[in-house]
Short mmCIF file of C-alpha atoms in Angstrom, two decimals:
data_model
loop_
_atom_site.label_atom_id
_atom_site.label_comp_id
_atom_site.label_asym_id
_atom_site.label_seq_id
_atom_site.Cartn_x
_atom_site.Cartn_y
_atom_site.Cartn_z
CA UNK A 2 32.94 -90.85 2.41
CA UNK A 3 29.70 -89.69 0.75
CA UNK A 4 29.23 -88.81 -2.92
CA UNK A 5 29.44 -85.04 -2.41
CA UNK A 6 32.75 -85.40 -0.56
CA UNK A 7 34.14 -87.63 -3.30
CA UNK A 8 33.35 -85.06 -5.98
CA UNK A 9 34.97 -82.27 -3.97
CA UNK A 10 38.09 -84.37 -3.51
CA UNK A 11 38.27 -85.18 -7.19
CA UNK A 12 37.94 -81.52 -8.15
CA UNK A 13 40.65 -80.44 -5.73
CA UNK A 14 43.00 -83.13 -6.92
CA UNK A 15 43.07 -82.03 -10.53
CA UNK A 16 43.78 -78.60 -12.01
CA UNK A 17 42.50 -79.87 -15.35
CA UNK A 18 38.92 -80.63 -14.34
CA UNK A 19 36.58 -79.27 -16.97
CA UNK A 20 34.27 -76.40 -16.18
CA UNK A 21 30.76 -77.75 -15.86
CA UNK A 22 31.99 -81.16 -14.65
CA UNK A 23 33.84 -80.17 -11.49
CA UNK A 24 33.06 -79.34 -7.90
CA UNK A 25 30.52 -80.54 -5.41
CA UNK A 26 27.89 -78.00 -6.45
CA UNK A 27 28.04 -78.67 -10.18
CA UNK A 28 24.58 -78.94 -11.71
CA UNK A 29 23.55 -81.60 -14.18
CA UNK A 30 25.22 -81.17 -17.56
CA UNK A 31 22.54 -81.79 -20.16
CA UNK A 32 22.56 -81.69 -23.96
CA UNK A 33 21.45 -78.40 -25.50
CA UNK A 34 17.84 -77.70 -26.36
CA UNK A 35 16.10 -75.50 -28.92
CA UNK A 36 19.11 -75.31 -31.21
CA UNK A 37 21.64 -74.73 -28.43
CA UNK A 38 24.57 -77.09 -27.86
CA UNK A 39 26.49 -78.09 -24.76
CA UNK A 40 30.29 -78.07 -24.85
CA UNK A 41 31.37 -81.69 -24.43
CA UNK A 42 34.82 -83.26 -24.60
CA UNK A 43 36.02 -86.63 -25.86
CA UNK A 44 39.55 -87.98 -25.33
CA UNK A 45 40.61 -90.66 -27.80
CA UNK A 46 42.71 -93.69 -26.95
CA UNK A 47 45.56 -92.48 -29.18
CA UNK A 48 46.39 -89.96 -31.86
CA UNK A 49 43.67 -89.90 -34.53
CA UNK A 50 43.65 -92.84 -36.94
CA UNK A 51 41.00 -94.33 -39.22
CA UNK A 52 38.92 -95.90 -36.46
CA UNK A 53 38.13 -92.40 -35.19
CA UNK A 54 36.68 -91.14 -38.49
CA UNK A 55 33.05 -91.31 -37.27
CA UNK A 56 33.69 -88.71 -34.56
CA UNK A 57 35.19 -86.17 -36.95
CA UNK A 58 32.56 -86.93 -39.57
CA UNK A 59 29.79 -86.63 -37.00
CA UNK A 60 31.04 -83.19 -36.00
CA UNK A 61 31.43 -82.07 -39.62
CA UNK A 62 27.97 -83.29 -40.61
CA UNK A 63 26.24 -81.77 -37.60
CA UNK A 64 25.23 -85.10 -36.08
CA UNK A 65 26.56 -84.28 -32.63
CA UNK A 66 25.07 -80.78 -32.83
CA UNK A 67 21.68 -82.30 -33.72
CA UNK A 68 21.88 -84.21 -30.44
CA UNK A 69 22.74 -81.04 -28.53
CA UNK A 70 26.49 -81.64 -28.30
CA UNK A 71 29.30 -79.27 -29.25
CA UNK A 72 32.03 -81.91 -29.33
CA UNK A 73 35.74 -81.25 -28.86
CA UNK A 74 37.98 -84.22 -29.71
CA UNK A 75 41.47 -84.54 -28.24
CA UNK A 76 44.20 -87.10 -28.88
CA UNK A 77 45.05 -89.63 -26.19
CA UNK A 78 48.25 -91.28 -25.03
CA UNK A 79 47.00 -94.80 -24.50
CA UNK A 80 43.77 -96.25 -23.17
CA UNK A 81 44.98 -96.36 -19.57
CA UNK A 82 45.64 -92.62 -19.52
CA UNK A 83 42.29 -91.96 -21.19
CA UNK A 84 40.52 -94.12 -18.60
CA UNK A 85 42.26 -92.26 -15.79
CA UNK A 86 41.48 -88.88 -17.36
CA UNK A 87 37.79 -89.79 -17.48
CA UNK A 88 38.02 -91.05 -13.91
CA UNK A 89 39.35 -87.68 -12.71
CA UNK A 90 36.88 -85.64 -14.79
CA UNK A 91 39.55 -84.25 -17.10
CA UNK A 92 37.29 -85.24 -20.00
CA UNK A 93 33.54 -85.76 -20.23
CA UNK A 94 33.93 -88.96 -22.26
CA UNK A 95 36.76 -91.29 -23.21
CA UNK A 96 37.32 -93.71 -26.06
CA UNK A 97 39.36 -96.57 -24.64
CA UNK A 98 40.19 -100.26 -24.91
CA UNK A 99 38.00 -102.43 -22.71
CA UNK A 100 40.93 -104.28 -21.16
CA UNK A 101 42.34 -101.01 -19.80
CA UNK A 102 38.90 -99.80 -18.76
CA UNK A 103 38.05 -102.94 -16.81
CA UNK A 104 41.48 -103.11 -15.22
CA UNK A 105 41.24 -99.50 -14.04
CA UNK A 106 37.75 -100.04 -12.65
CA UNK A 107 39.18 -102.92 -10.63
CA UNK A 108 41.73 -100.47 -9.26
CA UNK A 109 39.03 -98.05 -8.12
CA UNK A 110 38.88 -95.60 -11.05
CA UNK A 111 35.32 -94.23 -11.16
CA UNK A 112 34.34 -95.00 -14.75
CA UNK A 113 32.01 -97.30 -16.64
CA UNK A 114 31.54 -98.34 -20.22
CA UNK A 115 28.40 -96.95 -21.83
CA UNK A 116 28.86 -99.00 -24.98
CA UNK A 117 31.65 -100.92 -26.70
CA UNK A 118 31.82 -100.31 -30.44
CA UNK A 119 34.78 -102.50 -31.45
CA UNK A 120 33.28 -105.79 -30.34
CA UNK A 121 35.62 -108.12 -32.24
CA UNK A 122 39.20 -107.74 -31.09
CA UNK A 123 41.65 -106.26 -33.63
CA UNK A 124 44.47 -108.10 -31.82
CA UNK A 125 46.70 -109.94 -34.27
CA UNK A 126 50.22 -111.04 -35.03
CA UNK A 127 51.17 -108.77 -37.93
CA UNK A 128 53.78 -109.96 -40.42
CA UNK A 129 54.87 -109.21 -43.97
CA UNK A 130 52.93 -111.23 -46.51
CA UNK A 131 56.17 -112.08 -48.34
CA UNK A 132 58.03 -112.90 -45.13
CA UNK A 133 58.94 -116.18 -43.40
CA UNK A 134 55.69 -116.41 -41.42
CA UNK A 135 53.04 -117.76 -43.74
CA UNK A 136 50.88 -119.48 -41.13
CA UNK A 137 50.56 -119.81 -37.35
CA UNK A 138 52.84 -122.87 -37.41
CA UNK A 139 55.66 -120.64 -38.68
CA UNK A 140 55.64 -118.60 -35.46
CA UNK A 141 57.85 -121.20 -33.78
CA UNK A 142 61.45 -120.06 -33.75
CA UNK A 143 60.58 -116.45 -34.69
CA UNK A 144 60.92 -113.15 -32.80
CA UNK A 145 57.75 -111.14 -32.23
CA UNK A 146 57.62 -107.59 -30.83
CA UNK A 147 55.16 -107.16 -27.95
CA UNK A 148 54.19 -104.47 -25.43
CA UNK A 149 54.18 -105.77 -21.88
CA UNK A 150 50.87 -105.35 -20.08
CA UNK A 151 48.58 -104.58 -22.99
CA UNK A 152 45.66 -106.84 -23.94
CA UNK A 153 47.12 -108.32 -27.15
CA UNK A 154 50.35 -109.27 -25.36
CA UNK A 155 48.72 -110.56 -22.19
CA UNK A 156 46.39 -112.79 -24.18
CA UNK A 157 49.14 -113.94 -26.59
CA UNK A 158 49.75 -117.18 -24.63
CA UNK A 159 46.05 -118.03 -24.99
CA UNK A 160 46.28 -117.37 -28.72
CA UNK A 161 49.36 -119.58 -29.08
CA UNK A 162 47.61 -122.32 -27.16
CA UNK A 163 44.56 -121.99 -29.43
CA UNK A 164 46.68 -122.41 -32.57
CA UNK A 165 48.85 -125.20 -31.14
CA UNK A 166 52.17 -123.34 -30.89
CA UNK A 167 54.29 -123.71 -27.75
CA UNK A 168 54.75 -120.37 -26.00
CA UNK A 169 58.43 -121.03 -25.26
CA UNK A 170 59.11 -121.56 -28.96
CA UNK A 171 58.39 -117.89 -29.74
CA UNK A 172 60.85 -115.17 -28.71
CA UNK A 173 59.12 -112.01 -27.46
CA UNK A 174 60.85 -108.63 -27.61
CA UNK A 175 59.11 -106.06 -25.41
CA UNK A 176 58.89 -102.57 -26.93
CA UNK A 177 56.52 -99.61 -26.81
CA UNK A 178 54.10 -98.96 -29.66
CA UNK A 179 56.48 -96.82 -31.72
CA UNK A 180 59.38 -99.17 -30.99
CA UNK A 181 57.45 -102.18 -32.29
CA UNK A 182 56.76 -100.48 -35.63
CA UNK A 183 60.37 -99.30 -35.92
CA UNK A 184 61.67 -102.80 -35.19
CA UNK A 185 59.37 -104.24 -37.81
CA UNK A 186 60.42 -101.70 -40.44
CA UNK A 187 64.13 -102.25 -39.72
CA UNK A 188 63.85 -106.04 -39.84
CA UNK A 189 64.85 -106.54 -36.20
CA UNK A 190 61.76 -108.68 -35.56
CA UNK A 191 59.75 -111.09 -37.68
CA UNK A 192 56.41 -109.59 -36.66
CA UNK A 193 54.59 -107.66 -33.99
CA UNK A 194 51.49 -107.96 -31.85
CA UNK A 195 48.96 -105.17 -31.82
CA UNK A 196 45.81 -103.83 -33.44
CA UNK A 197 45.78 -104.93 -37.08
CA UNK A 198 43.43 -102.17 -38.22
CA UNK A 199 45.79 -99.48 -36.90
CA UNK A 200 49.44 -100.51 -37.14
CA UNK A 201 49.17 -102.82 -40.16
CA UNK A 202 48.10 -100.21 -42.74
CA UNK A 203 50.73 -97.79 -41.39
CA UNK A 204 53.51 -100.37 -41.74
CA UNK A 205 52.33 -101.31 -45.24
CA UNK A 206 52.39 -97.64 -46.24
CA UNK A 207 55.87 -97.02 -44.84
CA UNK A 208 57.43 -100.27 -46.05
CA UNK A 209 55.71 -100.65 -49.39
CA UNK A 210 55.02 -104.29 -48.52
CA UNK A 211 51.74 -106.14 -48.04
CA UNK A 212 50.81 -107.32 -44.58
CA UNK A 213 49.40 -110.62 -43.31
CA UNK A 214 47.32 -110.73 -40.12
CA UNK A 215 47.13 -113.76 -37.87
CA UNK A 216 44.00 -112.65 -36.04
CA UNK A 217 43.13 -113.82 -32.56
CA UNK A 218 39.46 -113.90 -33.48
CA UNK A 219 40.17 -116.36 -36.31
CA UNK A 220 41.47 -118.76 -33.66
CA UNK A 221 38.27 -118.42 -31.65
CA UNK A 222 39.78 -115.97 -29.13
CA UNK A 223 37.66 -112.84 -28.94
CA UNK A 224 37.14 -110.02 -26.45
CA UNK A 225 35.90 -106.43 -26.54
CA UNK A 226 38.12 -103.56 -27.61
CA UNK A 227 37.38 -99.82 -27.88
CA UNK A 228 34.27 -98.02 -26.75
CA UNK A 229 32.77 -95.05 -24.93
CA UNK A 230 33.40 -94.51 -21.23
CA UNK A 231 32.26 -91.89 -18.73
CA UNK A 232 32.89 -91.01 -15.13
CA UNK A 233 30.29 -92.55 -12.83
CA UNK A 234 29.43 -89.04 -11.59
CA UNK A 235 28.66 -87.99 -15.17
CA UNK A 236 26.41 -91.02 -15.55
CA UNK A 237 24.64 -90.27 -12.26
CA UNK A 238 24.29 -86.50 -12.69
CA UNK A 239 23.93 -86.16 -16.47
CA UNK A 240 22.19 -89.22 -17.89
CA UNK A 241 20.61 -87.17 -20.69
CA UNK A 242 24.04 -86.05 -21.86
CA UNK A 243 25.33 -89.63 -21.79
CA UNK A 244 22.34 -90.83 -23.80
CA UNK A 245 22.80 -88.03 -26.31
CA UNK A 246 26.50 -88.89 -26.68
CA UNK A 247 25.75 -92.58 -27.23
CA UNK A 248 23.01 -91.78 -29.76
CA UNK A 249 25.20 -89.29 -31.66
CA UNK A 250 28.13 -91.71 -31.72
CA UNK A 251 25.95 -94.52 -33.06
CA UNK A 252 24.50 -92.28 -35.76
CA UNK A 253 27.98 -91.03 -36.68
CA UNK A 254 29.28 -94.57 -37.02
CA UNK A 255 26.36 -95.45 -39.28
CA UNK A 256 27.05 -92.38 -41.42
CA UNK A 257 30.76 -93.22 -41.66
CA UNK A 258 29.99 -96.80 -42.69
CA UNK A 259 27.75 -95.48 -45.47
CA UNK A 260 30.25 -92.83 -46.61
CA UNK A 261 33.78 -94.10 -45.83
CA UNK A 262 35.69 -91.77 -48.18
CA UNK A 263 33.90 -88.67 -46.92
CA UNK A 264 34.33 -89.82 -43.31
CA UNK A 265 38.10 -90.13 -43.51
CA UNK A 266 38.36 -86.89 -45.50
CA UNK A 267 36.87 -85.12 -42.47
CA UNK A 268 39.99 -86.09 -40.47
CA UNK A 269 42.55 -84.59 -42.84
CA UNK A 270 44.58 -81.83 -41.21
CA UNK A 271 43.06 -82.32 -37.76
CA UNK A 272 46.24 -83.64 -36.12
CA UNK A 273 49.90 -83.62 -37.26
CA UNK A 274 50.27 -87.33 -36.40
CA UNK A 275 47.29 -88.45 -38.46
CA UNK A 276 48.32 -90.88 -41.23
CA UNK A 277 47.83 -90.09 -44.93
CA UNK A 278 44.25 -90.16 -46.19
CA UNK A 279 44.76 -93.43 -48.07
CA UNK A 280 45.93 -95.09 -44.85
CA UNK A 281 43.03 -93.60 -42.91
CA UNK A 282 40.61 -95.09 -45.41
CA UNK A 283 42.17 -98.54 -45.12
CA UNK A 284 42.15 -98.28 -41.32
CA UNK A 285 38.46 -97.35 -41.28
CA UNK A 286 37.56 -100.10 -43.75
CA UNK A 287 39.42 -102.59 -41.54
CA UNK A 288 37.47 -101.27 -38.53
CA UNK A 289 33.98 -101.83 -39.93
CA UNK A 290 34.02 -105.67 -39.62
CA UNK A 291 35.06 -105.29 -35.97
CA UNK A 292 31.87 -103.48 -34.95
CA UNK A 293 29.76 -106.59 -34.28
CA UNK A 294 29.91 -110.18 -33.07
CA UNK A 295 27.58 -113.05 -34.01
CA UNK A 296 25.47 -111.96 -31.02
CA UNK A 297 25.03 -108.38 -32.29
CA UNK A 298 25.01 -108.88 -36.05
CA UNK A 299 22.32 -106.65 -37.57
CA UNK A 300 22.21 -104.27 -34.62
CA UNK A 301 23.31 -100.65 -34.66
CA UNK A 302 26.94 -99.85 -33.73
CA UNK A 303 27.49 -99.77 -29.99
CA UNK A 304 24.69 -102.19 -29.08
CA UNK A 305 26.25 -104.76 -26.75
CA UNK A 306 25.34 -108.31 -25.83
CA UNK A 307 25.60 -109.35 -22.18
CA UNK A 308 26.88 -112.72 -23.38
CA UNK A 309 29.81 -110.97 -25.09
CA UNK A 310 30.49 -109.01 -21.91
CA UNK A 311 30.59 -112.22 -19.87
CA UNK A 312 32.95 -113.80 -22.42
CA UNK A 313 35.24 -110.75 -22.48
CA UNK A 314 35.46 -110.63 -18.70
CA UNK A 315 36.30 -114.34 -18.59
CA UNK A 316 39.08 -114.01 -21.20
CA UNK A 317 40.65 -111.00 -19.49
CA UNK A 318 40.37 -112.66 -16.08
CA UNK A 319 42.02 -115.85 -17.33
CA UNK A 320 44.82 -113.73 -18.81
CA UNK A 321 45.44 -112.08 -15.43
CA UNK A 322 44.30 -108.59 -16.47
CA UNK A 323 41.42 -108.76 -13.98
CA UNK A 324 41.49 -110.08 -10.43
CA UNK A 325 38.34 -112.14 -10.96
CA UNK A 326 35.47 -112.61 -13.40
CA UNK A 327 32.74 -110.38 -11.99
CA UNK A 328 29.29 -109.44 -13.23
CA UNK A 329 29.21 -107.14 -16.30
CA UNK A 330 27.23 -104.54 -14.32
CA UNK A 331 30.43 -103.64 -12.46
CA UNK A 332 31.94 -102.41 -15.71
CA UNK A 333 29.04 -101.61 -18.05
CA UNK A 334 25.97 -99.44 -17.69
CA UNK A 335 23.53 -101.14 -20.04
CA UNK A 336 20.86 -98.46 -19.73
CA UNK A 337 22.31 -96.30 -22.51
CA UNK A 338 21.75 -98.61 -25.48
CA UNK A 339 21.32 -96.22 -28.36
CA UNK A 340 17.79 -95.09 -29.12
CA UNK A 341 19.04 -94.93 -32.70
CA UNK A 342 19.23 -98.76 -32.72
#
């Protein structure tokens, strides 16, 4: 089946394909010129939380418009759905967790990463600071809420091995994202596994208790998390738009790092599920240290190291999320490193 036939099939299969991205005869979608902007969509990995502040701030401050992009941001329902939406051209760009992105590429979804921004995993065991789990050794004999199939849960055995705790000594209760938080708040579990920069500040706000994070990265277990993805047809047909999106995102992240309070204020009122502004600020402040690794320290946000890609692929392959450890080029188009770097 040739490329033109594939695009026709994709357009016919989805009633939600965006105008300008669909159909075999669609022309290249390029960023606007001479003050014009091109309507461009971004689907997040979840409802808006502090990590997403740069996108809203970039829109508010005209950063995306400067790069020729009229950006519309929509909430997601998990990284897998965002990856699949990008793969069926229901969104121009997605913001999704690398584990879900790579796994979907293995399954034939036509997407690639054009830059991972959260390069240190936020995966952590999250517990109350005044609770019974004061260190990794205290995990033995406790009940931890997990979500089957996600990256933090799938790599949990590797984390336990790294900290010297037997996997069979920890009881795991499988729940969805909302169920994990509810179980934590009600005292049904001793802790939960997830993204510390997202769930932790929310739980602290709702419970009035401080949180402690047993971070995977502190045990030497690291892998990529959230970043920008695009359909391979978008990359092939509209490379200028992809480059503009990467550049605008990098610049927006830099602006949000420099102005954290203003960045999170730009999110207020944008979505009914968005946490309070104080929580958003804590979430964004917890995100900033995740934007680099030792290999990318000092570089602009979104600049990736091939060494980190190789390491991420190996970790996810060992955890069974990928069929095999393949070359990064299968998953990542390295040609869009930000010109803002």
